[in-house]
mmCIF file of C-alpha atoms in Angstrom:
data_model
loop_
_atom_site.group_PDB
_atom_site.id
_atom_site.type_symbol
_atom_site.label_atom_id
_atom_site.label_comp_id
_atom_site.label_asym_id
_atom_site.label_seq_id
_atom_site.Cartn_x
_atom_site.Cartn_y
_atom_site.Cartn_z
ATOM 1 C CA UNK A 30 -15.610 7.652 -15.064
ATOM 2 C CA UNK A 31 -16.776 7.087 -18.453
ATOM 3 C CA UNK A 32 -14.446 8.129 -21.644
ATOM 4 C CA UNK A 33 -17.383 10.714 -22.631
ATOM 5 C CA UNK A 34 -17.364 12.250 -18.695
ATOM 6 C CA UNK A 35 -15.414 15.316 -18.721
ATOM 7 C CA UNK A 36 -13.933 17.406 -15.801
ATOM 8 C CA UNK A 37 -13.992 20.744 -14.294
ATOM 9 C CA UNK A 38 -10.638 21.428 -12.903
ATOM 10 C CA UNK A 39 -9.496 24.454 -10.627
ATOM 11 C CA UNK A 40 -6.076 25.650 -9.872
ATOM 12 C CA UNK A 41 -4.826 27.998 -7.614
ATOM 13 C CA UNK A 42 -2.067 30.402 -8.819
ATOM 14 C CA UNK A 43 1.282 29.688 -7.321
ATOM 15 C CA UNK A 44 2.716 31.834 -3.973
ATOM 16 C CA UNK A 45 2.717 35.316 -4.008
ATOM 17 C CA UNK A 46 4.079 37.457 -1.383
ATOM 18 C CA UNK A 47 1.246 37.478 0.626
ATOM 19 C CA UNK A 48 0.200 34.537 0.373
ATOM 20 C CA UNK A 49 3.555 33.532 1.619
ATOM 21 C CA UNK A 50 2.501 36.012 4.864
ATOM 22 C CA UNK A 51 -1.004 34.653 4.896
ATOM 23 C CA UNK A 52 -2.307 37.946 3.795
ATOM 24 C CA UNK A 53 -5.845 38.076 2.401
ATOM 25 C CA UNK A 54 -5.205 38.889 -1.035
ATOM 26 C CA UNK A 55 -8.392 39.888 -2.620
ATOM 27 C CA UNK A 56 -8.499 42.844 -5.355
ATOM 28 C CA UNK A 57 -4.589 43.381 -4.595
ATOM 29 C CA UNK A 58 -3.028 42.313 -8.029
ATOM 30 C CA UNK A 59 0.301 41.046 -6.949
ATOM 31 C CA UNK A 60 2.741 39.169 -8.816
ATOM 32 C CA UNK A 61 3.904 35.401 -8.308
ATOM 33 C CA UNK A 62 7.360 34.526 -6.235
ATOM 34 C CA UNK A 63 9.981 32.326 -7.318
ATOM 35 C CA UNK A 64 8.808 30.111 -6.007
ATOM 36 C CA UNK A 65 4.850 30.906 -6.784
ATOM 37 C CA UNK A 66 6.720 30.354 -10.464
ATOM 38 C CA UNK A 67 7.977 26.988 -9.701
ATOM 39 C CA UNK A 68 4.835 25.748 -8.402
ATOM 40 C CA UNK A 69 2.697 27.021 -11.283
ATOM 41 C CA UNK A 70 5.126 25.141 -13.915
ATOM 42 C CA UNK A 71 5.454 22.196 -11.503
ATOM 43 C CA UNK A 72 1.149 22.245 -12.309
ATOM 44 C CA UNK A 73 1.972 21.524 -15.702
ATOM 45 C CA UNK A 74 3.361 17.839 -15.302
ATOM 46 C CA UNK A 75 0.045 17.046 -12.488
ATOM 47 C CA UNK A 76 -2.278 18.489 -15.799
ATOM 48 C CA UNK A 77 -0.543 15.863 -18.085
ATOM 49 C CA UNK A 78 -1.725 13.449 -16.173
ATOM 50 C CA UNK A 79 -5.019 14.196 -16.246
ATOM 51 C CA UNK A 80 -4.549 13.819 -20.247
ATOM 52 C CA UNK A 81 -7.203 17.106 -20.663
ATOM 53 C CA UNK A 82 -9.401 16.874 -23.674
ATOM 54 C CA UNK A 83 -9.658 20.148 -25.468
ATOM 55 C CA UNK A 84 -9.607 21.892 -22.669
ATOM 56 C CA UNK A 85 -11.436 25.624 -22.283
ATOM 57 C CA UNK A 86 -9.355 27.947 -19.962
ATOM 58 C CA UNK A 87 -10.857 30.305 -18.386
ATOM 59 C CA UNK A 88 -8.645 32.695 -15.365
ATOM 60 C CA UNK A 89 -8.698 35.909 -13.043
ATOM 61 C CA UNK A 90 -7.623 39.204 -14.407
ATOM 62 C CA UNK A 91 -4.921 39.054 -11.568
ATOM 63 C CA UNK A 92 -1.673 38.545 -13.184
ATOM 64 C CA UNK A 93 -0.525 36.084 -10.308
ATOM 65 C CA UNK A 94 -3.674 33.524 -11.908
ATOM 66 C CA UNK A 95 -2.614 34.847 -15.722
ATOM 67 C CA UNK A 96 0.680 33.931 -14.249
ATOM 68 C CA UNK A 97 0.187 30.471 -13.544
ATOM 69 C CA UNK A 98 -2.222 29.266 -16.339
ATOM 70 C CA UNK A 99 1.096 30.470 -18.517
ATOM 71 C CA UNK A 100 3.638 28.673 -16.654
ATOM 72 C CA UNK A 101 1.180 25.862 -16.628
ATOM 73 C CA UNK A 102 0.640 25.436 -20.268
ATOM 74 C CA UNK A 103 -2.372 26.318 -20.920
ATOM 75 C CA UNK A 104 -3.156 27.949 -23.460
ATOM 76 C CA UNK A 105 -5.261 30.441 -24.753
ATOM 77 C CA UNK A 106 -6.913 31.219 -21.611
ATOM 78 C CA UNK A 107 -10.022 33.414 -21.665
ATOM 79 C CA UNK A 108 -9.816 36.073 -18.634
ATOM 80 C CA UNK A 109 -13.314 35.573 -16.377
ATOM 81 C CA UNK A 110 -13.358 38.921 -14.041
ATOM 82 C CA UNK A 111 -16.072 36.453 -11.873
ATOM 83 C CA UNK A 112 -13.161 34.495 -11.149
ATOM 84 C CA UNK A 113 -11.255 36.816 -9.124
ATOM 85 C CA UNK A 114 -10.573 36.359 -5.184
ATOM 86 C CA UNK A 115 -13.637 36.817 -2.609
ATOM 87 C CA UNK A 116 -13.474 40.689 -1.466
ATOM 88 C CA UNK A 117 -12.229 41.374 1.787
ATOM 89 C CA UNK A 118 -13.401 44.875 1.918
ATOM 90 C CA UNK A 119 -11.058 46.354 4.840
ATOM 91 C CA UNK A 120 -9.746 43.266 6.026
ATOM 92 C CA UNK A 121 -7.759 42.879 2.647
ATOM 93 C CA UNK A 122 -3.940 42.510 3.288
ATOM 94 C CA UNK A 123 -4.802 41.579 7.312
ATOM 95 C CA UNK A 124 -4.231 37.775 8.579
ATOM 96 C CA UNK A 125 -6.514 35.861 10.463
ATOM 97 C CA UNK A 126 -4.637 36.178 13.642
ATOM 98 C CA UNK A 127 -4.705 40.563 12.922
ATOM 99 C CA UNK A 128 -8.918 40.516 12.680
ATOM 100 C CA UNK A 129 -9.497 37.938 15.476
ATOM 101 C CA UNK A 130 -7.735 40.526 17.888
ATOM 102 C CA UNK A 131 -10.913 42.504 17.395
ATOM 103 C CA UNK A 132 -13.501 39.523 16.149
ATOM 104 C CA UNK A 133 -12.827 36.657 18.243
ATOM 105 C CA UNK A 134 -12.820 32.936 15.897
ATOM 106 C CA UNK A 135 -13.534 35.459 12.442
ATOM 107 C CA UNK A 136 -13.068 33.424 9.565
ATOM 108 C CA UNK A 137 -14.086 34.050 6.018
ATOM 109 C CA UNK A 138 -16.979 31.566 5.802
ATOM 110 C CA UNK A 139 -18.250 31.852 8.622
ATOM 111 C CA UNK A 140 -18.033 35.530 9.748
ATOM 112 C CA UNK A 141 -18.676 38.919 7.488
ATOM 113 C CA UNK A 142 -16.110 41.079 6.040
ATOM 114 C CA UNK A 143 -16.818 44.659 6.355
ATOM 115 C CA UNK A 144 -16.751 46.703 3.238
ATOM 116 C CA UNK A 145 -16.159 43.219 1.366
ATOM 117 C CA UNK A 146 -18.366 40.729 -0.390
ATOM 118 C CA UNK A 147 -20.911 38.345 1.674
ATOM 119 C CA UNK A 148 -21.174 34.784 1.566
ATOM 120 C CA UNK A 149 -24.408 35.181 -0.187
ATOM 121 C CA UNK A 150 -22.565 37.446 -2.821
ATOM 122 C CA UNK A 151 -19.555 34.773 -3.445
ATOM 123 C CA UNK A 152 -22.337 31.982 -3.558
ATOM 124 C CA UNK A 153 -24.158 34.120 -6.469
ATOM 125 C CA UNK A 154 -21.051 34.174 -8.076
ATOM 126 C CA UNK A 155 -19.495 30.625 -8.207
ATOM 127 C CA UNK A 156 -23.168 29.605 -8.744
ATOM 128 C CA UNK A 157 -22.615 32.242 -12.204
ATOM 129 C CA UNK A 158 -19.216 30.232 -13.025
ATOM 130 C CA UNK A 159 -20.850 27.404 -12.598
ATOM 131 C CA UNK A 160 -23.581 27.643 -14.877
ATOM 132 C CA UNK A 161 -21.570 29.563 -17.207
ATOM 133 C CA UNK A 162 -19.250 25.973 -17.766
ATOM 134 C CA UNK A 163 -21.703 23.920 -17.476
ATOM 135 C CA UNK A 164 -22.826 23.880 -21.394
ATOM 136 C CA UNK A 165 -18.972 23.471 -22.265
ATOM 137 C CA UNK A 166 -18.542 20.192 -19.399
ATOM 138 C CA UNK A 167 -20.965 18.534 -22.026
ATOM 139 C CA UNK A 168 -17.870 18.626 -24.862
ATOM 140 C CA UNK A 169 -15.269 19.440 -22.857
ATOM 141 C CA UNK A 170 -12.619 19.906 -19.980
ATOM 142 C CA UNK A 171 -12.663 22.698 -18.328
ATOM 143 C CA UNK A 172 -9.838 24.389 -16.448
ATOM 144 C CA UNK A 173 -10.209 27.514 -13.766
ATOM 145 C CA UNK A 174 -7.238 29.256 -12.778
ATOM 146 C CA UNK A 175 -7.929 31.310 -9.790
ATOM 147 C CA UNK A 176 -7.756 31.759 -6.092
ATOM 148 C CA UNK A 177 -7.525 30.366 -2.893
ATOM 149 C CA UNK A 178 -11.034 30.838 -1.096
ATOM 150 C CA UNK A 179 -12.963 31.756 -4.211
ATOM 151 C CA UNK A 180 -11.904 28.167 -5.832
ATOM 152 C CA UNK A 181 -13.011 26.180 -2.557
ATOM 153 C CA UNK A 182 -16.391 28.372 -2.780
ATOM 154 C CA UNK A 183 -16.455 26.867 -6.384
ATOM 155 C CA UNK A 184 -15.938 23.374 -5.087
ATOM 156 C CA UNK A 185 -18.435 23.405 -1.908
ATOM 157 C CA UNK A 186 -20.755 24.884 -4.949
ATOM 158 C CA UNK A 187 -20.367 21.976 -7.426
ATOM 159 C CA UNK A 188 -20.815 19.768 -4.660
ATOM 160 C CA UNK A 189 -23.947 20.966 -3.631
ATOM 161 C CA UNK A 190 -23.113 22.506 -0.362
ATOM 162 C CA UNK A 191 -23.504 26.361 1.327
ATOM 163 C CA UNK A 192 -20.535 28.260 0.111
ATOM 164 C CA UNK A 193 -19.741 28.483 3.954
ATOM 165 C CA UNK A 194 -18.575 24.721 3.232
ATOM 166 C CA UNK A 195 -15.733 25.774 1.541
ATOM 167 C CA UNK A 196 -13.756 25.906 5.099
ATOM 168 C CA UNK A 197 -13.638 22.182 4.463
ATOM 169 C CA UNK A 198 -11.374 22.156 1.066
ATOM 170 C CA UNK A 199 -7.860 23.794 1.868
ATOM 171 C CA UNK A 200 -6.185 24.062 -1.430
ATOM 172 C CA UNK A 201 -2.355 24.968 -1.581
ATOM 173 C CA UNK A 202 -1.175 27.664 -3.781
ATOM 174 C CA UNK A 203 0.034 26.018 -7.141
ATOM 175 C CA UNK A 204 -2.749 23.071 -6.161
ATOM 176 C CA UNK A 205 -5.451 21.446 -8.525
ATOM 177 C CA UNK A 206 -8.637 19.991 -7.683
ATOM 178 C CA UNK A 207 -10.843 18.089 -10.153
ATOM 179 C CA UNK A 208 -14.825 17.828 -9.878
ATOM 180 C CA UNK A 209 -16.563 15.423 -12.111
ATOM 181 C CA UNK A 210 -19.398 13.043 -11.627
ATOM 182 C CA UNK A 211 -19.789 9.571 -10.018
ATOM 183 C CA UNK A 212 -22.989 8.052 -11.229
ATOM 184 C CA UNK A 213 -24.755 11.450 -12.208
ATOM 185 C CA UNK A 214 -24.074 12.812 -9.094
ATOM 186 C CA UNK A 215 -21.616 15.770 -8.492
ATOM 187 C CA UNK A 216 -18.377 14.795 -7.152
ATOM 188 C CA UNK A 217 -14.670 15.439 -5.783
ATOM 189 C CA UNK A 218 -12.735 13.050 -7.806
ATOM 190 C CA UNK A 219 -9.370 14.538 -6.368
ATOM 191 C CA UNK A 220 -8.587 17.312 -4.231
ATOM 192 C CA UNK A 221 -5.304 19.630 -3.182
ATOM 193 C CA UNK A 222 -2.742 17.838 -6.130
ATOM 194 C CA UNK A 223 0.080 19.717 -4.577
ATOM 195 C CA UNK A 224 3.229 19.385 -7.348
ATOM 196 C CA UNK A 225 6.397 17.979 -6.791
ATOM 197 C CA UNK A 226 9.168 20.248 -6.772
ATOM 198 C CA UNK A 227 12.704 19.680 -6.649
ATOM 199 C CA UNK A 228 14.354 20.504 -3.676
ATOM 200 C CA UNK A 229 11.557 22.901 -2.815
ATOM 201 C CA UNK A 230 8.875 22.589 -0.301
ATOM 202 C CA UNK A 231 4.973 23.421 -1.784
#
């Protein structure tokens, strides 16, 4: 990666409650844990190493993402309301396990959510980040602080793939990914940066 190449970095707010229960947390604006806390300043020291150049912050009106861009560090972040969580419609605050009682191997990417967004909806909308950031990658880092499934839509959309793809890049809660370039081409230069914390498990 050249000196002029800059990044496009995503992390995902630290643990909330129902995240901790494997909830789907989609318009639900619920607050950060402990530990949700620890892991979003924890994100702070794996950011210094990426040494960010002027970075532009950009995060989800949900306070647990305004949350953890704070704890972070980063500042002045700009709230994006097209960076909040897919929509689960009426399988918001259900688990996996709860809707595949009634729709057998249902998973987000793959099957719909009723009363929620589509795939095809999500994919217009990373697409929208996207090309929103693109005109600031050219100067800049940038950092997204959002959510679980809508930041690995963002990544299967930077690299090019249907937003189904996503399935394929778990990210932790408090976890950073970073999408660049390798020879022109879109890229996953690192993926799930889970931090350290001390005497605490991620």
């Amino acid at each position: 990666m050249g000196e002029t190449e800059f990044r496009l970095v995503l992390l995902r707010h630290g643990e909330t409650e129902w995240s901790k229960a494997r909830k789907h947390t989609g318009r639900t604006d619920v607050p950060l844990t402990p530990l949700g806390r620890a892991q979003a300043e924890a994100a702070a020291g794996v950011l210094a190493t990426l040494r960010l150049r002027d970075p532009l912050v950009l995060t989800s009106p949900k306070q647990r993402a305004v949350q953890s861009a704070q704890l972070a560090g980063l500042t002045g972040p700009r709230l994006d309301d097209d960076l909040v969580e897919w929509d689960y419609g009426d399988y918001e605050g259900l688990t996996t396990p709860q809707i595949q009682q009634s729709v057998p191997d249902w998973t987000i990417f793959t099957h719909p959510a009723p009363g929620g967004e589509t795939a095809a909806q999500v994919q217009d909308r990373a697409d929208r980040v996207l090309a929103a950031v693109l005109p600031a990658l050219d100067e800049r880092d940038v950092v997204l602080v959002g959510h679980g499934h809508f930041s690995r839509a963002l990544i299967a959309r930077w690299a090019e793939f249907d937003v189904r793809e996503g399935r394929r890049f778990f990210l932790s809660t408090g976890a950073i990914s970073v999408l660049g370039h390798d020879h022109q081409a879109r890229t996953v230069l690192a993926h799930n940066l889970v931090p350290e914390l001390d005497g605490a498990a991620p």
